[in-house]
Tab-separated table of C-alpha atoms in Angstrom:
chain	number	residue	atom	x	y	z
A	1	MET	CA	0.028	0.018	0.024
A	2	ALA	CA	2.615	2.519	1.067
A	3	ASN	CA	4.875	1.488	-1.867
A	4	GLN	CA	2.093	2.150	-4.380
A	5	LEU	CA	1.547	5.576	-3.035
A	6	ASP	CA	5.296	6.237	-2.969
A	7	SER	CA	5.706	5.524	-6.595
A	8	GLU	CA	2.701	7.527	-7.563
A	9	LEU	CA	3.455	10.658	-5.665
A	10	MET	CA	7.249	10.379	-5.665
A	11	ILE	CA	7.317	11.567	-1.982
A	12	PRO	CA	7.203	9.588	1.232
A	13	ASN	CA	3.611	10.665	1.757
A	14	GLU	CA	2.806	8.408	4.683
A	15	GLU	CA	5.366	10.067	6.879
A	16	ILE	CA	4.749	13.626	5.907
A	17	GLY	CA	3.611	14.738	9.356
A	18	ASN	CA	5.856	12.615	11.578
A	19	THR	CA	9.375	12.360	10.099
A	20	LEU	CA	10.677	15.101	12.362
A	21	ASP	CA	10.102	13.407	15.711
A	22	GLU	CA	10.829	9.785	14.689
A	23	SER	CA	14.086	8.144	15.778
A	24	VAL	CA	17.106	8.046	13.517
A	25	PHE	CA	16.804	4.303	13.531
A	26	ALA	CA	13.320	4.497	12.069
A	27	THR	CA	14.516	6.794	9.242
A	28	LEU	CA	17.393	4.437	8.422
A	29	LEU	CA	15.159	1.486	8.528
A	30	ARG	CA	12.672	3.024	6.152
A	31	ASP	CA	15.501	3.826	3.679
A	32	LEU	CA	16.834	0.274	3.991
A	33	LYS	CA	13.377	-1.105	3.323
A	34	ARG	CA	13.155	0.955	0.194
A	35	ILE	CA	16.555	-0.278	-0.966
A	36	GLY	CA	15.396	-3.774	-0.216
A	37	THR	CA	12.268	-3.522	-2.388
A	38	LYS	CA	14.325	-2.070	-5.240
A	39	LEU	CA	16.797	-4.940	-5.033
A	40	LYS	CA	13.841	-7.332	-5.229
A	41	GLN	CA	12.617	-5.552	-8.375
A	42	VAL	CA	16.073	-6.040	-9.926
A	43	LEU	CA	16.248	-9.752	-9.009
A	44	ILE	CA	12.855	-10.700	-10.418
A	45	PHE	CA	13.357	-8.356	-13.400
A	46	ARG	CA	9.766	-8.443	-14.485
A	47	GLY	CA	8.710	-6.483	-11.409
A	48	ASP	CA	7.000	-3.233	-10.990
A	49	LYS	CA	9.015	-0.725	-12.985
A	50	ASP	CA	7.492	2.299	-11.357
A	51	ASN	CA	9.232	1.357	-8.145
A	52	LEU	CA	12.605	2.284	-9.654
A	53	ARG	CA	11.399	5.553	-10.955
A	54	ASP	CA	11.731	6.956	-7.450
A	55	TRP	CA	15.525	6.857	-7.753
A	56	ASP	CA	18.139	6.977	-4.963
A	57	LEU	CA	21.885	6.602	-5.007
A	58	TRP	CA	22.330	5.088	-1.576
A	59	GLY	CA	21.626	1.555	-2.854
A	60	PRO	CA	24.127	1.808	-5.671
A	61	LEU	CA	26.737	3.321	-3.421
A	62	PHE	CA	26.332	0.481	-0.937
A	63	LEU	CA	26.503	-2.211	-3.676
A	64	CYS	CA	29.457	-0.438	-5.321
A	65	LEU	CA	31.431	-0.354	-2.003
A	66	LEU	CA	30.604	-3.935	-1.299
A	67	LEU	CA	31.814	-5.082	-4.717
A	68	SER	CA	34.978	-2.892	-4.466
A	69	VAL	CA	35.904	-4.249	-1.070
A	70	ILE	CA	35.361	-7.881	-2.036
A	71	LEU	CA	37.277	-7.653	-5.299
A	72	SER	CA	40.146	-5.551	-3.910
A	73	HIS	CA	40.430	-8.098	-1.059
A	74	GLY	CA	41.024	-10.834	-3.697
A	75	ALA	CA	43.428	-8.774	-5.789
A	76	PRO	CA	47.272	-9.152	-5.654
A	77	GLU	CA	48.592	-7.298	-2.590
A	78	ASN	CA	50.299	-4.361	-4.238
A	79	GLN	CA	47.374	-3.775	-6.539
A	80	SER	CA	44.414	-3.865	-4.207
A	81	SER	CA	43.996	-0.126	-4.042
A	82	LEU	CA	44.170	0.100	-7.821
A	83	VAL	CA	41.419	-2.547	-8.036
A	84	PHE	CA	39.260	-0.673	-5.548
A	85	ALA	CA	39.641	2.530	-7.531
A	86	LEU	CA	39.035	0.750	-10.834
A	87	ILE	CA	35.733	-0.801	-9.640
A	88	PHE	CA	34.610	2.502	-8.154
A	89	PHE	CA	35.544	4.263	-11.374
A	90	ILE	CA	33.852	1.725	-13.676
A	91	ILE	CA	30.586	1.759	-11.670
A	92	TRP	CA	30.182	5.491	-11.277
A	93	ILE	CA	31.864	6.964	-14.380
A	94	GLY	CA	30.929	3.912	-16.461
A	95	SER	CA	27.230	4.049	-15.633
A	96	GLY	CA	27.286	7.798	-16.163
A	97	ILE	CA	28.824	7.394	-19.593
A	98	VAL	CA	26.426	4.524	-20.498
A	99	THR	CA	23.513	6.767	-19.583
A	100	ILE	CA	24.864	9.828	-21.454
A	101	ASN	CA	25.339	7.541	-24.418
A	102	ALA	CA	21.691	6.461	-24.299
A	103	LEU	CA	20.615	10.111	-24.002
A	104	LEU	CA	22.800	11.090	-26.947
A	105	LEU	CA	21.256	8.303	-29.053
A	106	GLY	CA	17.888	9.918	-28.460
A	107	GLY	CA	16.674	7.817	-25.580
A	108	ASN	CA	13.776	9.186	-23.601
A	109	ILE	CA	15.250	8.531	-20.121
A	110	SER	CA	16.186	10.474	-17.077
A	111	PHE	CA	19.868	10.575	-16.085
A	112	PHE	CA	19.779	9.682	-12.375
A	113	GLN	CA	17.020	7.161	-12.763
A	114	THR	CA	19.092	5.182	-15.290
A	115	VAL	CA	22.307	5.500	-13.141
A	116	CYS	CA	20.190	4.189	-10.217
A	117	VAL	CA	18.883	1.249	-12.291
A	118	LEU	CA	22.381	0.322	-13.468
A	119	GLY	CA	23.699	0.661	-9.905
A	120	TYR	CA	21.024	-1.689	-8.534
A	121	CYS	CA	21.615	-4.132	-11.390
A	122	ILE	CA	25.125	-4.888	-10.003
A	123	PHE	CA	23.451	-6.878	-7.278
A	124	PRO	CA	23.654	-10.239	-9.027
A	125	LEU	CA	27.385	-9.627	-9.512
A	126	ASN	CA	27.732	-8.925	-5.774
A	127	ILE	CA	26.193	-12.293	-4.986
A	128	ALA	CA	28.502	-13.910	-7.543
A	129	SER	CA	31.565	-12.277	-6.078
A	130	ILE	CA	30.696	-13.389	-2.555
A	131	ILE	CA	30.160	-16.945	-3.745
A	132	SER	CA	33.448	-16.998	-5.650
A	133	LEU	CA	35.246	-15.592	-2.665
A	134	ILE	CA	33.981	-18.509	-0.549
A	135	PHE	CA	34.619	-21.242	-3.114
A	136	ASN	CA	38.046	-20.377	-4.462
A	137	ASN	CA	37.696	-22.481	-7.649
A	138	ILE	CA	38.019	-21.179	-11.263
A	139	VAL	CA	35.082	-23.290	-12.511
A	140	VAL	CA	32.757	-22.096	-9.825
A	141	LYS	CA	33.865	-18.505	-10.317
A	142	PHE	CA	33.301	-18.834	-14.055
A	143	ILE	CA	29.786	-20.287	-13.677
A	144	PHE	CA	28.649	-17.785	-11.040
A	145	ALA	CA	30.170	-14.782	-12.713
A	146	GLY	CA	28.443	-15.836	-15.948
A	147	ILE	CA	25.073	-16.244	-14.304
A	148	GLY	CA	25.501	-12.930	-12.511
A	149	PHE	CA	26.472	-11.240	-15.716
A	150	ILE	CA	23.510	-12.587	-17.629
A	151	TRP	CA	21.140	-11.800	-14.759
A	152	SER	CA	22.425	-8.194	-14.460
A	153	ILE	CA	22.250	-7.575	-18.197
A	154	ILE	CA	18.725	-8.937	-18.722
A	155	SER	CA	17.502	-7.021	-15.745
A	156	SER	CA	18.996	-3.667	-16.778
A	157	ILE	CA	17.999	-4.046	-20.406
A	158	SER	CA	14.421	-4.732	-19.523
A	159	PHE	CA	14.376	-1.369	-17.738
A	160	ILE	CA	16.294	0.709	-20.344
A	161	SER	CA	15.506	-0.707	-23.735
A	162	PRO	CA	11.802	0.388	-24.029
A	163	PHE	CA	12.940	4.021	-23.960
A	164	ILE	CA	15.429	3.785	-26.873
A	165	PRO	CA	14.480	4.307	-30.597
A	166	THR	CA	14.206	0.917	-32.412
A	167	ASN	CA	17.015	1.396	-34.990
A	168	LYS	CA	19.472	2.365	-32.234
A	169	LYS	CA	18.610	-0.260	-29.593
A	170	VAL	CA	21.736	-2.302	-30.249
A	171	LEU	CA	23.938	0.771	-30.033
A	172	ALA	CA	22.485	1.743	-26.640
A	173	ILE	CA	22.533	-1.817	-25.264
A	174	TYR	CA	26.070	-2.599	-26.287
A	175	PRO	CA	27.664	-0.267	-23.695
A	176	VAL	CA	25.519	-1.718	-20.967
A	177	PHE	CA	26.856	-5.150	-22.032
A	178	LEU	CA	30.428	-3.833	-21.895
A	179	PHE	CA	29.784	-2.272	-18.466
A	180	PHE	CA	28.688	-5.539	-16.862
A	181	LEU	CA	31.261	-7.661	-18.822
A	182	SER	CA	34.133	-5.595	-17.449
A	183	LEU	CA	32.806	-5.926	-13.948
A	184	SER	CA	32.233	-9.617	-14.126
A	185	SER	CA	35.641	-10.232	-15.729
A	186	ILE	CA	37.249	-8.724	-12.618
A	187	ILE	CA	35.375	-11.313	-10.544
A	188	LEU	CA	37.234	-13.993	-12.458
A	189	THR	CA	40.537	-12.637	-11.212
A	190	LEU	CA	39.590	-13.193	-7.487
B	1	MET	CA	34.614	27.428	-32.098
B	2	SER	CA	32.116	30.307	-32.505
B	3	ASP	CA	34.634	32.646	-30.921
B	4	THR	CA	37.311	32.024	-33.503
B	5	ASP	CA	34.720	32.229	-36.286
B	6	GLU	CA	33.692	35.670	-35.170
B	7	ASN	CA	37.272	36.825	-34.907
B	8	GLN	CA	38.007	35.669	-38.435
B	9	ASN	CA	34.927	37.405	-39.746
B	10	GLY	CA	35.942	40.530	-37.941
B	11	LEU	CA	39.437	40.405	-39.489
B	12	LYS	CA	37.979	39.809	-42.952
B	13	ASN	CA	35.663	42.698	-42.628
B	14	THR	CA	38.338	45.147	-41.604
B	15	HIS	CA	40.514	43.853	-44.454
B	16	VAL	CA	37.810	44.413	-47.013
B	17	GLU	CA	36.942	47.740	-45.583
B	18	SER	CA	40.483	49.014	-46.119
B	19	GLU	CA	40.101	48.318	-49.814
B	20	SER	CA	38.023	50.520	-52.109
B	21	GLU	CA	34.419	50.776	-50.989
B	22	ASN	CA	32.909	49.878	-54.419
B	23	GLU	CA	34.699	46.638	-54.566
B	24	ASN	CA	33.589	45.850	-51.075
B	25	LYS	CA	30.072	46.491	-52.017
B	26	GLY	CA	30.209	44.305	-55.086
B	27	GLY	CA	31.868	41.413	-53.202
B	28	GLY	CA	29.323	41.523	-50.455
B	29	LEU	CA	26.444	41.584	-52.864
B	30	PHE	CA	27.834	38.797	-54.946
B	31	ASP	CA	28.260	36.509	-51.927
B	32	ALA	CA	24.759	37.176	-50.801
B	33	ASP	CA	23.393	36.516	-54.251
B	34	LEU	CA	25.194	33.254	-54.526
B	35	LEU	CA	23.519	32.130	-51.427
B	36	LEU	CA	20.044	33.426	-52.160
B	37	THR	CA	19.771	32.432	-55.742
B	38	SER	CA	21.551	29.140	-55.706
B	39	ASP	CA	18.294	27.284	-56.412
B	40	ALA	CA	16.399	30.038	-58.230
B	41	GLU	CA	18.359	30.520	-61.434
B	42	LEU	CA	19.358	33.934	-62.744
B	43	SER	CA	18.383	34.175	-66.332
B	44	SER	CA	19.808	37.368	-67.833
B	45	ASN	CA	22.562	39.801	-66.910
B	46	LYS	CA	20.414	42.884	-67.451
B	47	ASP	CA	18.008	42.004	-64.669
B	48	LEU	CA	20.893	41.113	-62.425
B	49	GLU	CA	21.515	44.590	-61.198
B	50	GLU	CA	17.872	45.210	-60.302
B	51	GLU	CA	17.486	41.934	-58.630
B	52	LYS	CA	20.590	42.616	-56.631
B	53	GLN	CA	19.085	45.781	-55.350
B	54	GLU	CA	15.908	44.048	-54.362
B	55	LYS	CA	17.728	41.231	-52.678
B	56	GLN	CA	19.849	43.664	-50.787
B	57	GLU	CA	16.821	45.384	-49.402
B	58	LYS	CA	15.208	42.123	-48.424
B	59	GLN	CA	18.420	40.891	-46.857
B	60	GLU	CA	18.674	44.128	-44.924
B	61	GLU	CA	15.260	43.626	-43.428
B	62	THR	CA	15.863	40.066	-42.409
B	63	VAL	CA	19.303	40.688	-41.023
B	64	LYS	CA	18.774	43.845	-39.021
B	65	PRO	CA	17.046	42.398	-35.972
B	66	LYS	CA	19.784	39.829	-35.648
B	67	GLU	CA	22.492	42.361	-35.877
B	68	GLU	CA	21.508	43.770	-32.550
B	69	ASN	CA	23.114	40.772	-30.987
B	70	ASN	CA	26.431	41.224	-32.687
B	71	ASP	CA	29.486	42.869	-31.143
B	72	LEU	CA	29.865	46.573	-31.136
B	73	GLU	CA	32.815	46.024	-33.426
B	74	PHE	CA	30.530	45.089	-36.241
B	75	GLN	CA	28.134	47.926	-35.730
B	76	SER	CA	30.787	50.574	-35.686
B	77	PHE	CA	31.528	50.084	-39.386
B	78	GLY	CA	30.099	52.660	-41.724
B	79	ASN	CA	28.697	50.198	-44.305
B	80	LYS	CA	26.308	48.199	-42.266
B	81	ASN	CA	24.543	46.278	-45.058
B	82	ASP	CA	27.711	44.904	-46.507
B	83	GLN	CA	28.939	43.564	-43.297
B	84	SER	CA	25.794	41.789	-42.571
B	85	LEU	CA	25.697	40.414	-46.141
B	86	GLU	CA	29.261	39.187	-45.899
B	87	PHE	CA	28.775	37.900	-42.443
B	88	LYS	CA	25.753	35.807	-43.070
B	89	PRO	CA	26.721	33.573	-46.019
B	90	GLU	CA	29.982	32.525	-44.429
B	91	GLN	CA	28.285	31.371	-41.270
B	92	LEU	CA	25.726	29.456	-43.272
B	93	ASN	CA	28.323	27.863	-45.384
B	94	SER	CA	30.443	26.648	-42.515
B	95	LYS	CA	27.487	25.130	-40.644
B	96	GLN	CA	25.060	23.906	-43.249
B	97	ARG	CA	22.782	21.838	-41.073
B	98	LYS	CA	21.371	24.380	-38.729
B	99	VAL	CA	20.954	28.096	-38.407
B	100	PRO	CA	23.970	29.248	-36.445
B	101	GLU	CA	21.907	31.078	-33.774
B	102	LEU	CA	20.168	27.821	-32.866
B	103	HIS	CA	23.350	25.793	-32.632
B	104	PRO	CA	23.544	24.444	-29.021
B	105	PRO	CA	26.564	25.347	-26.964
B	106	LEU	CA	29.669	23.142	-26.706
B	107	TRP	CA	28.953	21.977	-23.172
B	108	SER	CA	25.377	20.892	-23.695
B	109	ILE	CA	24.332	17.331	-24.474
B	110	ASP	CA	22.357	18.541	-27.560
B	111	TYR	CA	25.638	19.664	-29.154
B	112	TYR	CA	26.939	16.103	-29.256
B	113	LYS	CA	23.648	14.526	-30.349
B	114	GLU	CA	24.580	15.361	-33.922
B	115	PHE	CA	27.601	13.007	-33.636
B	116	PHE	CA	25.540	10.194	-32.169
B	117	ASN	CA	22.841	10.320	-34.780
B	118	ILE	CA	23.791	7.030	-36.366
B	119	GLU	CA	22.097	3.674	-36.920
B	120	THR	CA	23.383	0.151	-36.115
B	121	LYS	CA	23.925	-0.775	-39.806
B	122	GLU	CA	25.985	2.321	-40.560
B	123	VAL	CA	28.352	1.596	-37.699
B	124	PHE	CA	29.194	-1.850	-39.224
B	125	LYS	CA	29.452	-0.419	-42.741
B	126	LYS	CA	32.002	2.120	-41.528
B	127	MET	CA	34.046	-0.521	-39.742
B	128	GLY	CA	34.291	-2.397	-43.048
B	129	LEU	CA	35.355	0.703	-44.948
B	130	SER	CA	38.027	1.542	-42.495
B	131	ILE	CA	40.257	-1.407	-43.301
B	132	ILE	CA	40.222	-1.537	-47.101
B	133	PRO	CA	43.608	-0.007	-47.717
B	134	PHE	CA	42.997	1.973	-50.969
B	135	SER	CA	39.389	2.941	-50.424
B	136	THR	CA	38.661	6.638	-50.064
B	137	LYS	CA	34.930	6.179	-49.252
B	138	PHE	CA	35.376	6.646	-45.555
B	139	TYR	CA	35.487	10.454	-45.505
B	140	SER	CA	32.402	10.727	-47.682
B	141	ARG	CA	30.259	9.401	-44.858
B	142	LYS	CA	28.865	11.500	-42.129
B	143	ALA	CA	31.240	11.769	-39.150
B	144	ASP	CA	30.115	10.233	-35.834
B	145	LEU	CA	31.733	9.815	-32.460
B	146	TYR	CA	29.802	6.723	-31.297
B	147	GLY	CA	32.074	4.384	-33.223
B	148	PRO	CA	35.439	5.868	-32.178
B	149	PHE	CA	34.436	6.118	-28.527
B	150	TRP	CA	32.967	2.632	-28.042
B	151	ILE	CA	35.438	0.790	-30.251
B	152	THR	CA	38.267	2.397	-28.239
B	153	THR	CA	36.592	1.519	-24.983
B	154	THR	CA	35.998	-2.108	-26.097
B	155	LEU	CA	39.632	-2.287	-27.119
B	156	VAL	CA	40.830	-0.937	-23.765
B	157	PHE	CA	38.802	-3.689	-22.040
B	158	LEU	CA	39.926	-6.417	-24.429
B	159	MET	CA	43.587	-5.356	-24.347
B	160	SER	CA	43.714	-5.558	-20.562
B	161	VAL	CA	41.855	-8.866	-20.424
B	162	SER	CA	43.536	-10.624	-23.321
B	163	GLY	CA	46.931	-9.125	-22.511
B	164	ASN	CA	46.698	-10.768	-19.162
B	165	LEU	CA	45.308	-13.956	-20.616
B	166	ALA	CA	48.230	-14.053	-23.057
B	167	SER	CA	50.753	-13.719	-20.262
B	168	TYR	CA	48.806	-16.394	-18.337
B	169	MET	CA	49.059	-18.757	-21.323
B	170	ASP	CA	52.760	-17.951	-21.611
B	171	SER	CA	53.363	-18.708	-17.915
B	172	ARG	CA	51.524	-22.013	-18.303
B	173	LYS	CA	53.673	-22.851	-21.393
B	174	SER	CA	56.888	-22.140	-19.532
B	175	GLY	CA	55.675	-24.194	-16.614
B	176	SER	CA	55.503	-21.341	-14.092
B	177	GLU	CA	52.746	-21.042	-11.533
B	178	ASN	CA	53.737	-17.701	-10.274
B	179	TRP	CA	51.339	-15.657	-12.360
B	180	GLN	CA	49.073	-12.830	-11.292
B	181	TYR	CA	46.670	-10.458	-12.931
B	182	ASP	CA	48.324	-7.198	-13.904
B	183	PHE	CA	45.820	-4.368	-13.414
B	184	THR	CA	48.322	-1.668	-14.412
B	185	LYS	CA	47.716	-2.803	-18.040
B	186	VAL	CA	44.219	-1.270	-17.860
B	187	THR	CA	45.447	2.245	-17.118
B	188	PHE	CA	48.247	1.975	-19.750
B	189	ALA	CA	45.779	0.777	-22.406
B	190	CYS	CA	43.423	3.649	-21.461
B	191	THR	CA	46.071	6.364	-21.849
B	192	LEU	CA	47.552	4.937	-25.038
B	193	LEU	CA	44.299	4.326	-26.953
B	194	TYR	CA	42.260	7.348	-25.881
B	195	GLY	CA	45.297	9.514	-26.537
B	196	TYR	CA	45.734	8.038	-29.987
B	197	VAL	CA	42.031	8.290	-30.993
B	198	PHE	CA	41.119	11.658	-29.420
B	199	LEU	CA	44.250	13.624	-28.597
B	200	LEU	CA	46.125	13.059	-31.848
B	201	PRO	CA	43.323	14.318	-34.059
B	202	PHE	CA	42.919	17.283	-31.813
B	203	ILE	CA	46.637	18.156	-32.198
B	204	ILE	CA	46.476	17.693	-35.938
B	205	TYR	CA	43.322	19.760	-36.032
B	206	MET	CA	45.132	22.595	-34.280
B	207	ILE	CA	48.124	22.334	-36.615
B	208	SER	CA	45.945	22.206	-39.672
B	209	LYS	CA	43.797	25.086	-38.508
B	210	CYS	CA	46.897	27.264	-38.167
B	211	PHE	CA	48.968	26.227	-41.203
B	212	ILE	CA	46.942	24.376	-43.729
B	213	SER	CA	43.242	24.499	-44.092
B	214	GLU	CA	40.291	26.090	-42.263
B	215	LYS	CA	37.833	23.443	-43.335
B	216	PHE	CA	39.511	20.435	-41.717
B	217	GLU	CA	37.040	18.378	-39.727
B	218	MET	CA	38.409	16.905	-36.532
B	219	THR	CA	35.604	14.426	-36.061
B	220	LYS	CA	36.273	12.758	-39.420
B	221	LEU	CA	39.880	12.096	-38.512
B	222	MET	CA	38.689	10.756	-35.128
B	223	GLY	CA	36.321	8.520	-36.938
B	224	SER	CA	38.960	7.282	-39.429
B	225	ILE	CA	41.380	6.437	-36.604
B	226	GLY	CA	38.732	5.127	-34.211
B	227	TYR	CA	37.021	2.855	-36.676
B	228	SER	CA	40.343	1.484	-37.866
B	229	LEU	CA	40.942	0.222	-34.335
B	230	SER	CA	37.912	-2.087	-34.677
B	231	PHE	CA	40.146	-4.620	-36.394
B	232	TYR	CA	42.312	-4.928	-33.315
B	233	ILE	CA	39.311	-6.425	-31.524
B	234	PRO	CA	39.639	-9.844	-33.280
B	235	VAL	CA	43.369	-9.431	-33.339
B	236	SER	CA	43.511	-8.999	-29.502
B	237	ILE	CA	41.464	-12.126	-29.076
B	238	LEU	CA	43.614	-14.188	-31.504
B	239	CYS	CA	46.821	-12.909	-29.943
B	240	VAL	CA	46.027	-14.919	-26.812
B	241	ILE	CA	47.370	-17.962	-28.700
B	242	PRO	CA	50.959	-18.349	-27.529
B	243	ASN	CA	52.675	-18.145	-30.836
B	244	GLU	CA	55.011	-15.263	-31.548
B	245	SER	CA	55.038	-15.374	-35.378
B	246	LEU	CA	51.251	-15.471	-35.446
B	247	ARG	CA	51.004	-12.496	-33.134
B	248	TRP	CA	53.555	-10.476	-35.108
B	249	SER	CA	51.910	-11.151	-38.460
B	250	LEU	CA	48.399	-10.364	-37.204
B	251	VAL	CA	49.454	-7.097	-35.574
B	252	LEU	CA	51.486	-6.005	-38.575
B	253	ILE	CA	48.910	-6.881	-41.227
B	254	VAL	CA	46.106	-4.977	-39.497
B	255	GLY	CA	48.490	-2.169	-38.557
B	256	ILE	CA	49.704	-1.585	-42.100
B	257	ALA	CA	46.260	-1.963	-43.771
B	258	THR	CA	44.657	0.577	-41.406
B	259	LEU	CA	47.577	2.918	-41.669
B	260	VAL	CA	47.341	3.061	-45.446
B	261	ASN	CA	43.625	3.667	-45.160
B	262	ILE	CA	43.937	6.495	-42.658
B	263	ILE	CA	46.746	8.225	-44.666
B	264	ILE	CA	45.088	7.985	-48.038
B	265	ASN	CA	41.834	9.282	-46.708
B	266	LEU	CA	43.485	12.181	-44.998
B	267	TYR	CA	45.538	12.954	-48.063
B	268	GLN	CA	42.428	13.092	-50.202
B	269	GLU	CA	40.985	15.602	-47.715
B	270	LEU	CA	44.033	17.872	-47.593
B	271	LYS	CA	45.634	17.638	-51.010
B	272	ASN	CA	43.654	20.454	-52.559
B	273	ASP	CA	45.131	23.012	-50.290
B	274	GLY	CA	48.383	23.069	-52.247
B	275	LYS	CA	50.867	23.300	-49.401
B	276	MET	CA	52.426	19.858	-49.912
B	277	ASN	CA	55.252	20.191	-47.395
B	278	ARG	CA	52.856	20.895	-44.535
B	279	VAL	CA	50.468	18.102	-45.546
B	280	LEU	CA	53.457	15.737	-45.616
B	281	VAL	CA	54.520	16.739	-42.141
B	282	ILE	CA	51.030	15.913	-40.808
B	283	LEU	CA	50.998	12.570	-42.643
B	284	LEU	CA	54.408	11.840	-41.215
B	285	LEU	CA	53.132	12.660	-37.726
B	286	ILE	CA	50.226	10.201	-38.147
B	287	LEU	CA	52.575	7.532	-39.618
B	288	LEU	CA	54.967	7.712	-36.652
B	289	THR	CA	52.213	7.771	-34.001
B	290	HIS	CA	50.393	4.887	-35.675
B	291	LEU	CA	53.555	2.718	-35.827
B	292	THR	CA	54.372	3.653	-32.191
B	293	VAL	CA	50.933	2.537	-31.078
B	294	VAL	CA	51.165	-0.732	-33.069
B	295	PHE	CA	54.501	-1.599	-31.562
B	296	LEU	CA	53.452	-0.599	-28.065
B	297	LEU	CA	50.417	-2.827	-28.374
B	298	LYS	CA	52.616	-5.653	-29.456
B	299	PHE	CA	55.318	-5.212	-26.861
B	300	ILE	CA	53.147	-4.364	-23.846
B	301	PHE	CA	50.233	-6.651	-24.399
B	302	PHE	CA	51.279	-9.543	-26.583
B	303	GLN	CA	54.891	-10.018	-25.612
B	304	TYR	CA	56.071	-13.486	-24.761
B	305	LYS	CA	57.780	-13.330	-21.418
B	306	GLU	CA	59.509	-16.205	-19.771
B	307	VAL	CA	58.178	-16.050	-16.183
B	308	LYS	CA	60.768	-17.388	-13.694
B	309	ASN	CA	59.942	-18.699	-10.343
């Protein structure tokens, strides 16, 4: 019920009167709940698309930091800071460039909303990276990174592709493909 | 861009002004007429003078409101009509697609939309055209930046992945198990390739703007170089195979084919400007940079190294 209203009005309408005197914990919990529902939308990828219209960047930041920490932990010792920076760079600059590319191709999308969608779509790769950190085996890594990659890409394309002109769809989707491919290839190096 | 254009126009105007005023008038009118009557044909010479007068009046009316936006420099000249008449056609000629006043600024997304107005088929067609050594069709196509940017990005990614894979294969071959992923290859590939595709054409554009030709289009050279890199995509995958002679021959064949294509296309573009020495210097600059990039790609990414324990 609350979610439906959220997506319709784009404001947390249920709390309008009482956000000032609630505890910090309640505020954080509400934000976490919202991030949770968006992650669910990404995972089932045929979910309610309006839910992601109410964009935030907390979720992507959290997922990005998690992935950076996991992958830099697995990198060679003298290169772990480089890997951390690289993941951070690919996720933020990369998703920005992918979005600008879609805009330039004439896509009817909003910038931050698409960056938010791409950020949330890293979630399958997070799961894959955690699994491959636990089972340090090249075959397991390959299988899970592959599944994570396909999951991420189907989920993000189902959000972005309806807004791109038909004769340019491939051109807009290719960078998304490259974005997730580069991230999942780093998982293989764990 | 628009800043320099205006400066040049200003210079031209003052130059013309210093000559006799009659000539100035004639020149201005002629330019305007060329523009206005390019589709409506002029039939006889007798009517020409009258028509010119009419056109001038019309032009005056249409141009006057716009002139208010111009610099004071332009308004201070005595012969207002001629300046406006000379000013207009040049701007229209240099930017044929849109009216200059409506052209979006350099920092807006709309400015770059023009360079991304390309369809999927066209991208593949241009890739094909960029490797045929003696084909000059590439420059006749509309310039875009989608291809150069994403081909370079793909290549940066592939170079760092397959370069590491190649060294992994080599370490397997030499029986070493002390191999680790080298992430510094990513940053190196980035600098090398983006520099080659975007910085080199910019430098050449600056040189050519100063010494050779005003009309030189930077985006076309970026396209020519960027699209030619698309053939390193299969090469970088095939170079994973641990065989030195195969790697050398692949890199050299593609390197030379694309080099000939880039140079011939650019030569076609610049040869009409007459200053052969200067054109040759630019071609030499491209030749050297291209060969440097090809050898760096070979030595950094596809070099067989005996890894010792």
